[in-house]
Amino acid sequence: MSTTVAFERPNIVIILADDLGYGSLNSYGADESHIRTPNIDRLSISGRRFTDANTPSSVCSPTRYGLLTGRYDWRTDQKHGVLSTTDPLHIDTSRSTIATLLKSAGYRTAAIGKWHLGYGTEKHDFTKPLSPGPLDLGFDYHFAVPQNHGDASGVYVRNQSVVGLRSDQKIKAGKSSYGRDFMGIDAPQRIDENVMEELTSDAIRWLQQKDSKPFFLYFAPVAIHFPYTPSEQTKGKSGSGLYGDWIHELDLSVGRILNTLDRMKVTDNTLIIFTSDNGGVLMTSGDRPEAEAYRAGLHCNGKWRGRKHSIYEGGFRVPFIVSWPGHVDAGSSCDQTISLVDMYATLAAIVNQPVPADKSVAEDSFNVLPAILGVPSPNPLRPSMILHSPNGNFAIRRGPWKYIEGKSSPTLKKVPQREELHAALYNLQDDPSEQKNVHVEHPDVAKDLSDLLNKQRNSGRSR
């Protein structure tokens, strides 16, 4: 099948889970005695499962920036960490996003779920209009948790304002699960156990609107980010405690979305992409739910070393499943290396709007549609790929090799003392768990990759 064929514009749904590690689904090796993910695995049965899909960052907001813009986030002024609850809009309104791309192709568009990309032009006041925001980035509709599940805002945002805002006065709202005071915005406060149901129901309402246009839904569930707050419907149902129950909550949400598409009779013309913003929070000791799940036998990141925040594969390697009936072979798999940054160029190819090579558009995004469609390619679709951890440490992959620069961001006020902050070279084909640093044995490979990393950093683009 040629990727130059003109497609009838499919509906497009991107589901971006939060902190869901590679080994956290049955279709990616999790045992059913620990968790059961039948709804997400429906996508694997009907579509294609990728084994080497990667996030550009091992934390959330940089990955979300990369997914929507096709550009690595470290090219912005965000050199480490993530955005705070009141930070300004992180995507420049002049920059093209997946939403502006698809809107220009005739789609109606929505961003529902966790946002974590800021609002306004400076530190924002939630009692004022939250503009610019998603509506200025190509989205027609927006309903969101502003930053994280359990974040300090404690409220929902719809379009450009807090839902149910009553006044600009502060109210007593208690402390969040992080131990910090809520901001006390005078509006109905979110109930953590209800958030997934409310986000999913809003997405369903939006999908069911009567409209002749194809739709693009960017749905970003808060699960499975801390705090772990499964509803009564899923609490106690897994074999791995609250952590596993929270994965069940995510699966329940995905099932509701899929069932809605079935009822609407649009599944056959809908491209669905399910993935995660970074690896899972792996803990092996202590009394936190993550450690309880690990002791029960659930290895959230599978065989990969590391976890969310790290520079190792466990921080970046994520589930990535594509379902598109009639175009993607059912029950298939793909081992091509891809990045979530590639979604811009790939969707552009589907709607026949090629990405210009000489403009500030999706500078790091490669068209991986052949991998999705199962079209053989003699060469890798992505020649190399840069990874970035929240302390500013860079890594680059090319072929079987992964080179870790081992330096933190110079803008960090306090450099974390981590084992990964030293130069390293791994052959992921021979050593997928990154146990043997072969930097000394292969200095020429390390130098080549270091030079390539510097070239791509300095040039402002990698394609």
Short mmCIF file of C-alpha atoms in Angstrom, two decimals:
data_model
loop_
_atom_site.label_atom_id
_atom_site.label_comp_id
_atom_site.label_asym_id
_atom_site.label_seq_id
_atom_site.Cartn_x
_atom_site.Cartn_y
_atom_site.Cartn_z
CA MET A 1 0.00 0.00 0.00
CA SER A 2 1.42 3.39 -0.97
CA THR A 3 1.45 6.22 1.55
CA THR A 4 0.87 8.71 -1.26
CA VAL A 5 -2.70 7.50 -1.74
CA ALA A 6 -5.36 10.15 -1.05
CA PHE A 7 -7.26 9.05 2.06
CA GLU A 8 -10.85 9.93 2.77
CA ARG A 9 -10.40 12.16 5.78
CA PRO A 10 -10.75 9.86 8.81
CA ASN A 11 -11.96 10.97 12.18
CA ILE A 12 -8.94 11.09 14.50
CA VAL A 13 -8.79 10.33 18.22
CA ILE A 14 -5.53 10.57 20.15
CA ILE A 15 -5.72 9.19 23.70
CA LEU A 16 -2.70 10.24 25.74
CA ALA A 17 -2.63 8.45 29.10
CA ASP A 18 -0.58 9.89 31.95
CA ASP A 19 2.40 7.95 33.39
CA LEU A 20 1.34 4.62 31.88
CA GLY A 21 4.44 2.45 31.56
CA TYR A 22 5.28 0.00 28.77
CA GLY A 23 4.46 -3.10 30.84
CA SER A 24 1.12 -1.87 32.19
CA LEU A 25 -1.23 -3.46 29.66
CA ASN A 26 -2.03 -7.11 28.99
CA SER A 27 -1.15 -6.57 25.33
CA TYR A 28 2.32 -5.47 26.48
CA GLY A 29 2.94 -8.36 28.81
CA ALA A 30 1.13 -7.58 32.06
CA ASP A 31 -0.37 -10.69 33.64
CA GLU A 32 -4.15 -10.74 34.07
CA SER A 33 -3.72 -11.72 37.70
CA HIS A 34 -2.27 -8.23 38.26
CA ILE A 35 -4.40 -6.09 35.96
CA ARG A 36 -6.92 -6.50 33.17
CA THR A 37 -7.07 -4.04 30.28
CA PRO A 38 -9.58 -5.53 27.82
CA ASN A 39 -10.77 -2.23 26.36
CA ILE A 40 -7.36 -0.82 25.51
CA ASP A 41 -6.37 -4.24 24.21
CA ARG A 42 -9.35 -4.14 21.83
CA LEU A 43 -7.28 -1.59 19.93
CA SER A 44 -4.37 -4.00 19.79
CA ILE A 45 -6.64 -6.75 18.48
CA SER A 46 -8.12 -4.49 15.80
CA GLY A 47 -4.90 -2.64 14.99
CA ARG A 48 -1.13 -2.39 15.34
CA ARG A 49 0.99 -2.50 18.48
CA PHE A 50 4.35 -0.70 18.39
CA THR A 51 7.25 -2.05 20.44
CA ASP A 52 9.64 0.89 19.98
CA ALA A 53 7.47 3.98 20.42
CA ASN A 54 9.03 6.71 22.52
CA THR A 55 8.19 9.95 24.24
CA PRO A 56 10.57 12.90 23.69
CA SER A 57 10.72 13.51 27.44
CA SER A 58 10.41 11.31 30.51
CA VAL A 59 7.94 13.79 32.04
CA CYS A 60 4.60 15.15 30.97
CA SER A 61 4.40 18.76 29.76
CA PRO A 62 7.49 18.55 27.49
CA THR A 63 6.01 15.46 25.82
CA ARG A 64 2.65 17.18 25.37
CA TYR A 65 4.37 20.13 23.73
CA GLY A 66 6.25 17.78 21.39
CA LEU A 67 3.16 15.77 20.49
CA LEU A 68 1.09 18.83 19.56
CA THR A 69 3.81 20.80 17.76
CA GLY A 70 6.17 18.21 16.27
CA ARG A 71 9.08 20.00 17.94
CA TYR A 72 11.29 19.02 20.84
CA ASP A 73 10.35 21.02 23.93
CA TRP A 74 13.95 21.70 24.97
CA ARG A 75 14.18 24.04 21.97
CA THR A 76 11.98 26.43 23.97
CA ASP A 77 12.94 28.24 27.19
CA GLN A 78 11.83 25.17 29.17
CA LYS A 79 15.24 23.53 29.61
CA HIS A 80 14.28 21.30 32.54
CA GLY A 81 11.33 20.29 34.68
CA VAL A 82 7.65 20.81 33.88
CA LEU A 83 5.22 23.72 33.84
CA SER A 84 3.68 24.97 37.08
CA THR A 85 -0.06 25.38 37.61
CA THR A 86 -0.06 29.12 36.88
CA ASP A 87 2.57 29.24 34.12
CA PRO A 88 1.68 31.02 30.85
CA LEU A 89 0.72 29.25 27.65
CA HIS A 90 3.79 27.32 26.60
CA ILE A 91 3.03 27.02 22.88
CA ASP A 92 3.41 30.23 20.90
CA THR A 93 0.11 31.03 19.21
CA SER A 94 1.94 31.63 15.92
CA ARG A 95 3.20 28.04 15.90
CA SER A 96 1.26 25.40 14.00
CA THR A 97 -0.11 22.50 16.04
CA ILE A 98 -1.85 19.26 15.15
CA ALA A 99 -5.10 21.07 15.91
CA THR A 100 -4.44 24.02 13.57
CA LEU A 101 -3.27 21.57 10.90
CA LEU A 102 -6.47 19.51 11.11
CA LYS A 103 -8.76 22.50 11.53
CA SER A 104 -7.37 23.92 8.29
CA ALA A 105 -8.23 20.57 6.69
CA GLY A 106 -11.87 20.91 7.72
CA TYR A 107 -11.95 19.15 11.10
CA ARG A 108 -13.76 20.15 14.25
CA THR A 109 -11.33 19.87 17.14
CA ALA A 110 -11.31 19.43 20.91
CA ALA A 111 -8.78 19.13 23.73
CA ILE A 112 -10.34 17.35 26.69
CA GLY A 113 -8.53 16.08 29.78
CA LYS A 114 -5.24 17.05 31.35
CA TRP A 115 -3.78 20.17 29.70
CA HIS A 116 -0.52 21.07 31.51
CA LEU A 117 0.59 23.57 28.87
CA GLY A 118 -0.40 26.79 30.59
CA TYR A 119 -2.74 29.69 29.87
CA GLY A 120 -2.28 33.38 29.18
CA THR A 121 0.85 35.43 28.52
CA GLU A 122 2.22 35.58 32.06
CA LYS A 123 1.60 33.99 35.43
CA HIS A 124 -2.14 33.73 35.20
CA ASP A 125 -5.00 34.51 37.54
CA PHE A 126 -7.70 31.83 37.32
CA THR A 127 -10.39 34.42 38.06
CA LYS A 128 -9.60 36.20 34.77
CA PRO A 129 -10.09 34.93 31.18
CA LEU A 130 -7.57 32.16 30.50
CA SER A 131 -6.43 33.50 27.17
CA PRO A 132 -4.52 32.82 25.04
CA GLY A 133 -5.02 29.10 25.47
CA PRO A 134 -6.06 25.99 23.53
CA LEU A 135 -8.69 27.94 21.55
CA ASP A 136 -5.82 29.97 20.11
CA LEU A 137 -3.95 26.80 19.08
CA GLY A 138 -6.57 25.35 16.76
CA PHE A 139 -8.96 23.74 19.23
CA ASP A 140 -12.65 24.61 18.93
CA TYR A 141 -13.45 23.29 22.41
CA HIS A 142 -11.54 22.73 25.63
CA PHE A 143 -12.46 21.07 28.94
CA ALA A 144 -9.61 20.32 31.27
CA VAL A 145 -7.79 19.75 34.49
CA PRO A 146 -5.34 22.67 34.15
CA GLN A 147 -2.16 20.89 35.21
CA ASN A 148 -2.17 17.50 36.97
CA HIS A 149 -4.63 15.23 38.68
CA GLY A 150 -4.91 16.68 42.18
CA ASP A 151 -3.23 19.95 41.12
CA ALA A 152 -3.34 23.12 43.21
CA SER A 153 -6.09 24.73 41.14
CA GLY A 154 -8.67 22.19 42.29
CA VAL A 155 -11.04 23.22 39.49
CA TYR A 156 -11.98 22.51 35.88
CA VAL A 157 -11.46 24.88 32.97
CA ARG A 158 -13.88 25.06 30.06
CA ASN A 159 -12.73 27.01 27.01
CA GLN A 160 -11.35 30.22 28.56
CA SER A 161 -12.66 30.21 32.12
CA VAL A 162 -12.97 28.24 35.33
CA VAL A 163 -16.14 26.16 35.42
CA GLY A 164 -18.67 27.67 37.85
CA LEU A 165 -16.48 30.60 38.90
CA ARG A 166 -18.45 32.64 41.43
CA SER A 167 -16.12 35.49 42.40
CA ASP A 168 -12.51 36.62 42.60
CA GLN A 169 -12.44 35.93 46.34
CA LYS A 170 -10.50 33.12 47.98
CA ILE A 171 -12.23 30.23 49.72
CA LYS A 172 -10.95 27.60 52.11
CA ALA A 173 -10.29 24.49 50.07
CA GLY A 174 -7.97 22.36 52.22
CA LYS A 175 -4.81 20.59 51.12
CA SER A 176 -4.11 18.58 48.00
CA SER A 177 -2.73 15.05 47.92
CA TYR A 178 0.70 16.63 47.51
CA GLY A 179 0.41 18.24 50.96
CA ARG A 180 0.10 21.77 49.58
CA ASP A 181 -2.82 24.12 50.02
CA PHE A 182 -5.30 24.32 47.19
CA MET A 183 -5.45 27.77 45.61
CA GLY A 184 -8.94 28.35 46.98
CA ILE A 185 -10.55 29.45 43.71
CA ASP A 186 -14.20 30.32 44.38
CA ALA A 187 -15.71 27.64 42.17
CA PRO A 188 -16.88 24.05 42.55
CA GLN A 189 -13.88 21.95 43.54
CA ARG A 190 -13.02 18.76 41.66
CA ILE A 191 -13.61 15.46 43.44
CA ASP A 192 -10.63 13.27 42.52
CA GLU A 193 -12.59 10.01 42.40
CA ASN A 194 -15.02 11.58 39.87
CA VAL A 195 -12.54 13.26 37.54
CA MET A 196 -12.06 10.40 35.09
CA GLU A 197 -15.81 9.88 34.75
CA GLU A 198 -16.44 13.60 34.22
CA LEU A 199 -13.68 14.02 31.63
CA THR A 200 -14.82 10.92 29.74
CA SER A 201 -18.48 11.96 29.80
CA ASP A 202 -17.56 15.38 28.45
CA ALA A 203 -15.56 13.78 25.64
CA ILE A 204 -18.52 11.56 24.77
CA ARG A 205 -20.89 14.54 24.69
CA TRP A 206 -18.53 16.37 22.35
CA LEU A 207 -18.13 13.37 20.06
CA GLN A 208 -21.91 12.97 19.75
CA GLN A 209 -22.55 16.50 18.50
CA LYS A 210 -24.36 16.60 15.20
CA ASP A 211 -21.81 17.86 12.68
CA SER A 212 -20.92 16.86 9.15
CA LYS A 213 -17.23 17.64 9.64
CA PRO A 214 -14.72 14.93 10.55
CA PHE A 215 -13.56 15.27 14.15
CA PHE A 216 -10.23 15.38 15.95
CA LEU A 217 -10.34 14.60 19.66
CA TYR A 218 -7.22 14.99 21.77
CA PHE A 219 -8.25 13.15 24.91
CA ALA A 220 -5.80 13.21 27.81
CA PRO A 221 -7.00 11.19 30.82
CA VAL A 222 -5.52 12.08 34.21
CA ALA A 223 -5.01 8.38 34.95
CA ILE A 224 -2.68 6.93 35.91
CA HIS A 225 -0.96 9.94 37.48
CA PHE A 226 -0.82 10.25 41.28
CA PRO A 227 -3.03 10.53 43.37
CA TYR A 228 -4.47 7.09 42.73
CA THR A 229 -8.20 7.61 43.09
CA PRO A 230 -10.19 4.84 41.41
CA SER A 231 -13.95 5.16 41.42
CA GLU A 232 -16.24 2.76 43.25
CA GLN A 233 -16.61 0.92 39.95
CA THR A 234 -12.92 -0.04 39.80
CA LYS A 235 -11.65 0.19 43.37
CA GLY A 236 -10.42 -3.16 44.65
CA LYS A 237 -10.90 -4.88 41.30
CA SER A 238 -7.23 -5.39 40.29
CA GLY A 239 -4.66 -7.73 41.74
CA SER A 240 -2.17 -4.96 42.40
CA GLY A 241 -3.82 -2.52 44.78
CA LEU A 242 -4.76 1.11 44.14
CA TYR A 243 -2.18 1.45 41.37
CA GLY A 244 -3.70 -1.42 39.41
CA ASP A 245 -7.23 -0.21 40.16
CA TRP A 246 -6.29 3.17 38.66
CA ILE A 247 -5.15 1.41 35.48
CA HIS A 248 -8.56 -0.28 35.43
CA GLU A 249 -10.13 3.19 35.63
CA LEU A 250 -8.16 4.24 32.55
CA ASP A 251 -9.28 1.10 30.72
CA LEU A 252 -12.90 1.78 31.67
CA SER A 253 -12.63 5.29 30.22
CA VAL A 254 -11.13 4.05 26.96
CA GLY A 255 -13.89 1.46 26.70
CA ARG A 256 -16.55 4.14 27.01
CA ILE A 257 -14.93 6.15 24.21
CA LEU A 258 -14.69 3.09 21.95
CA ASN A 259 -18.29 2.08 22.66
CA THR A 260 -19.44 5.60 21.80
CA LEU A 261 -17.68 5.45 18.44
CA ASP A 262 -19.33 2.08 17.81
CA ARG A 263 -22.80 3.45 18.68
CA MET A 264 -22.16 6.40 16.35
CA LYS A 265 -21.23 3.89 13.61
CA VAL A 266 -18.01 5.80 12.87
CA THR A 267 -15.42 3.27 14.08
CA ASP A 268 -14.67 2.10 10.54
CA ASN A 269 -13.65 5.63 9.54
CA THR A 270 -11.79 6.58 12.70
CA LEU A 271 -8.05 6.51 13.30
CA ILE A 272 -7.42 5.91 17.00
CA ILE A 273 -3.99 6.32 18.58
CA PHE A 274 -3.52 5.23 22.19
CA THR A 275 -0.27 6.02 24.00
CA SER A 276 1.25 7.59 27.14
CA ASP A 277 3.21 10.77 27.93
CA ASN A 278 6.11 8.96 29.62
CA GLY A 279 7.04 5.79 31.47
CA GLY A 280 5.57 4.60 34.74
CA VAL A 281 6.50 5.53 38.31
CA LEU A 282 8.46 2.47 39.36
CA MET A 283 9.01 1.92 43.09
CA THR A 284 10.26 -1.32 44.54
CA SER A 285 10.24 -0.60 48.28
CA GLY A 286 8.22 1.34 50.79
CA ASP A 287 4.48 1.50 51.35
CA ARG A 288 3.34 3.61 48.40
CA PRO A 289 0.83 2.09 45.94
CA GLU A 290 3.52 1.84 43.24
CA ALA A 291 5.65 -0.36 45.49
CA GLU A 292 2.64 -2.43 46.51
CA ALA A 293 1.89 -3.07 42.84
CA TYR A 294 5.52 -4.04 42.18
CA ARG A 295 5.55 -6.52 45.06
CA ALA A 296 2.29 -7.98 43.71
CA GLY A 297 4.15 -8.70 40.47
CA LEU A 298 3.21 -5.77 38.22
CA HIS A 299 6.35 -4.41 36.56
CA CYS A 300 4.94 -1.19 35.16
CA ASN A 301 7.75 -0.56 32.66
CA GLY A 302 8.29 -4.16 31.64
CA LYS A 303 11.92 -5.13 31.03
CA TRP A 304 13.13 -1.56 30.52
CA ARG A 305 15.49 0.04 32.99
CA GLY A 306 14.47 3.19 34.83
CA ARG A 307 11.19 5.04 35.24
CA LYS A 308 9.50 8.38 34.78
CA HIS A 309 12.10 11.19 35.22
CA SER A 310 15.07 9.01 34.22
CA ILE A 311 17.17 8.98 31.03
CA TYR A 312 16.83 5.20 30.69
CA GLU A 313 14.36 3.41 28.43
CA GLY A 314 11.76 2.95 31.16
CA GLY A 315 11.20 6.70 31.11
CA PHE A 316 10.49 6.91 27.37
CA ARG A 317 9.41 3.55 25.94
CA VAL A 318 5.60 3.54 26.06
CA PRO A 319 2.63 1.61 24.73
CA PHE A 320 1.56 2.88 21.33
CA ILE A 321 -1.40 1.28 19.57
CA VAL A 322 -3.03 2.38 16.31
CA SER A 323 -6.43 1.20 15.12
CA TRP A 324 -7.73 2.24 11.69
CA PRO A 325 -9.98 -0.37 10.08
CA GLY A 326 -9.25 -1.01 6.44
CA HIS A 327 -5.82 0.62 6.63
CA VAL A 328 -4.04 -0.98 9.60
CA ASP A 329 -3.79 -4.75 9.77
CA ALA A 330 -5.61 -6.23 12.73
CA GLY A 331 -3.48 -7.94 15.37
CA SER A 332 -0.23 -6.72 13.86
CA SER A 333 2.92 -5.31 15.47
CA CYS A 334 5.77 -3.04 14.41
CA ASP A 335 9.32 -2.62 15.73
CA GLN A 336 10.14 0.63 13.87
CA THR A 337 11.54 3.34 16.14
CA ILE A 338 9.08 6.22 16.36
CA SER A 339 8.54 9.23 18.62
CA LEU A 340 5.36 10.96 19.72
CA VAL A 341 6.85 14.06 18.08
CA ASP A 342 6.21 12.28 14.77
CA MET A 343 2.44 12.57 15.03
CA TYR A 344 2.36 16.02 13.40
CA ALA A 345 4.08 14.96 10.15
CA THR A 346 2.18 11.67 10.10
CA LEU A 347 -1.25 13.26 10.41
CA ALA A 348 -0.19 15.90 7.88
CA ALA A 349 0.47 13.08 5.41
CA ILE A 350 -2.94 11.56 6.07
CA VAL A 351 -4.74 14.84 5.29
CA ASN A 352 -2.40 15.55 2.36
CA GLN A 353 -0.79 18.67 3.81
CA PRO A 354 2.97 18.00 3.60
CA VAL A 355 5.13 19.70 6.21
CA PRO A 356 7.42 22.37 4.68
CA ALA A 357 11.12 21.63 5.19
CA ASP A 358 12.24 25.26 5.26
CA LYS A 359 9.87 26.79 7.82
CA SER A 360 9.45 26.79 11.59
CA VAL A 361 6.90 24.00 11.52
CA ALA A 362 7.26 20.58 13.18
CA GLU A 363 11.05 20.77 13.00
CA ASP A 364 11.57 17.37 14.63
CA SER A 365 8.62 15.42 13.24
CA PHE A 366 9.05 12.52 10.81
CA ASN A 367 6.28 10.94 8.78
CA VAL A 368 5.89 7.41 10.16
CA LEU A 369 2.71 6.60 8.26
CA PRO A 370 4.43 3.71 6.43
CA ALA A 371 5.02 2.02 9.80
CA ILE A 372 1.37 2.51 10.72
CA LEU A 373 0.16 1.13 7.40
CA GLY A 374 2.65 -1.73 7.35
CA VAL A 375 4.44 -0.51 4.22
CA PRO A 376 7.97 -2.00 4.11
CA SER A 377 10.76 0.56 4.28
CA PRO A 378 14.38 -0.26 3.37
CA ASN A 379 15.66 2.38 5.79
CA PRO A 380 14.56 3.54 9.23
CA LEU A 381 11.75 6.11 8.96
CA ARG A 382 13.43 8.05 11.73
CA PRO A 383 17.26 8.14 11.24
CA SER A 384 17.88 9.18 14.85
CA MET A 385 15.96 10.35 17.90
CA ILE A 386 16.76 12.66 20.81
CA LEU A 387 15.54 11.96 24.34
CA HIS A 388 15.56 14.42 27.24
CA SER A 389 15.06 13.98 30.98
CA PRO A 390 13.61 16.61 33.34
CA ASN A 391 17.02 17.43 34.80
CA GLY A 392 18.19 18.43 31.32
CA ASN A 393 20.14 15.28 30.48
CA PHE A 394 20.21 14.40 26.78
CA ALA A 395 20.42 11.05 25.02
CA ILE A 396 20.36 10.19 21.33
CA ARG A 397 19.46 6.93 19.63
CA ARG A 398 20.54 5.72 16.20
CA GLY A 399 20.14 2.13 15.11
CA PRO A 400 20.99 -0.17 18.04
CA TRP A 401 23.01 2.52 19.79
CA LYS A 402 21.98 4.87 22.58
CA TYR A 403 24.38 7.56 23.76
CA ILE A 404 23.71 9.39 27.03
CA GLU A 405 25.45 12.72 27.38
CA GLY A 406 25.29 12.59 31.17
CA LYS A 407 25.02 16.32 31.90
CA SER A 408 22.24 18.19 33.65
CA SER A 409 20.84 21.52 32.50
CA PRO A 410 23.14 24.44 33.42
CA THR A 411 20.04 26.38 34.48
CA LEU A 412 19.25 23.95 37.30
CA LYS A 413 19.66 25.58 40.69
CA LYS A 414 20.36 22.25 42.36
CA VAL A 415 21.88 19.39 40.40
CA PRO A 416 20.40 16.03 41.45
CA GLN A 417 22.96 13.40 42.39
CA ARG A 418 21.92 10.67 40.00
CA GLU A 419 23.88 7.72 38.72
CA GLU A 420 22.82 8.56 35.18
CA LEU A 421 24.73 11.85 35.11
CA HIS A 422 27.79 10.49 33.32
CA ALA A 423 28.49 9.68 29.68
CA ALA A 424 27.27 6.24 28.66
CA LEU A 425 26.80 4.15 25.54
CA TYR A 426 24.48 1.17 25.27
CA ASN A 427 23.75 -1.28 22.48
CA LEU A 428 20.01 -1.79 22.91
CA GLN A 429 19.96 -4.72 20.52
CA ASP A 430 22.42 -6.71 22.63
CA ASP A 431 21.59 -5.08 25.95
CA PRO A 432 17.99 -3.83 25.98
CA SER A 433 18.02 -3.38 29.75
CA GLU A 434 20.98 -0.97 29.61
CA GLN A 435 23.17 -2.91 31.99
CA LYS A 436 26.54 -2.68 30.23
CA ASN A 437 28.02 0.73 29.47
CA VAL A 438 30.30 0.19 26.42
CA HIS A 439 31.44 3.81 26.09
CA VAL A 440 35.10 2.83 26.62
CA GLU A 441 34.92 -0.08 24.16
CA HIS A 442 33.35 2.03 21.37
CA PRO A 443 34.67 5.60 21.66
CA ASP A 444 34.18 6.18 17.92
CA VAL A 445 30.45 5.41 18.14
CA ALA A 446 30.11 7.61 21.21
CA LYS A 447 31.85 10.50 19.44
CA ASP A 448 29.73 10.14 16.30
CA LEU A 449 26.55 10.23 18.33
CA SER A 450 27.78 13.11 20.48
CA ASP A 451 28.55 15.09 17.32
CA LEU A 452 25.13 14.27 15.85
CA LEU A 453 23.43 15.36 19.06
CA ASN A 454 25.27 18.68 19.00
CA LYS A 455 24.50 19.20 15.32
CA GLN A 456 20.76 18.66 15.81
CA ARG A 457 20.65 20.80 18.93
CA ASN A 458 22.44 23.70 17.23
CA SER A 459 20.65 23.54 13.88
CA GLY A 460 17.17 24.04 15.34
CA ARG A 461 15.75 20.99 13.61
CA SER A 462 16.41 17.28 13.22
CA ARG A 463 14.70 16.61 9.89
#
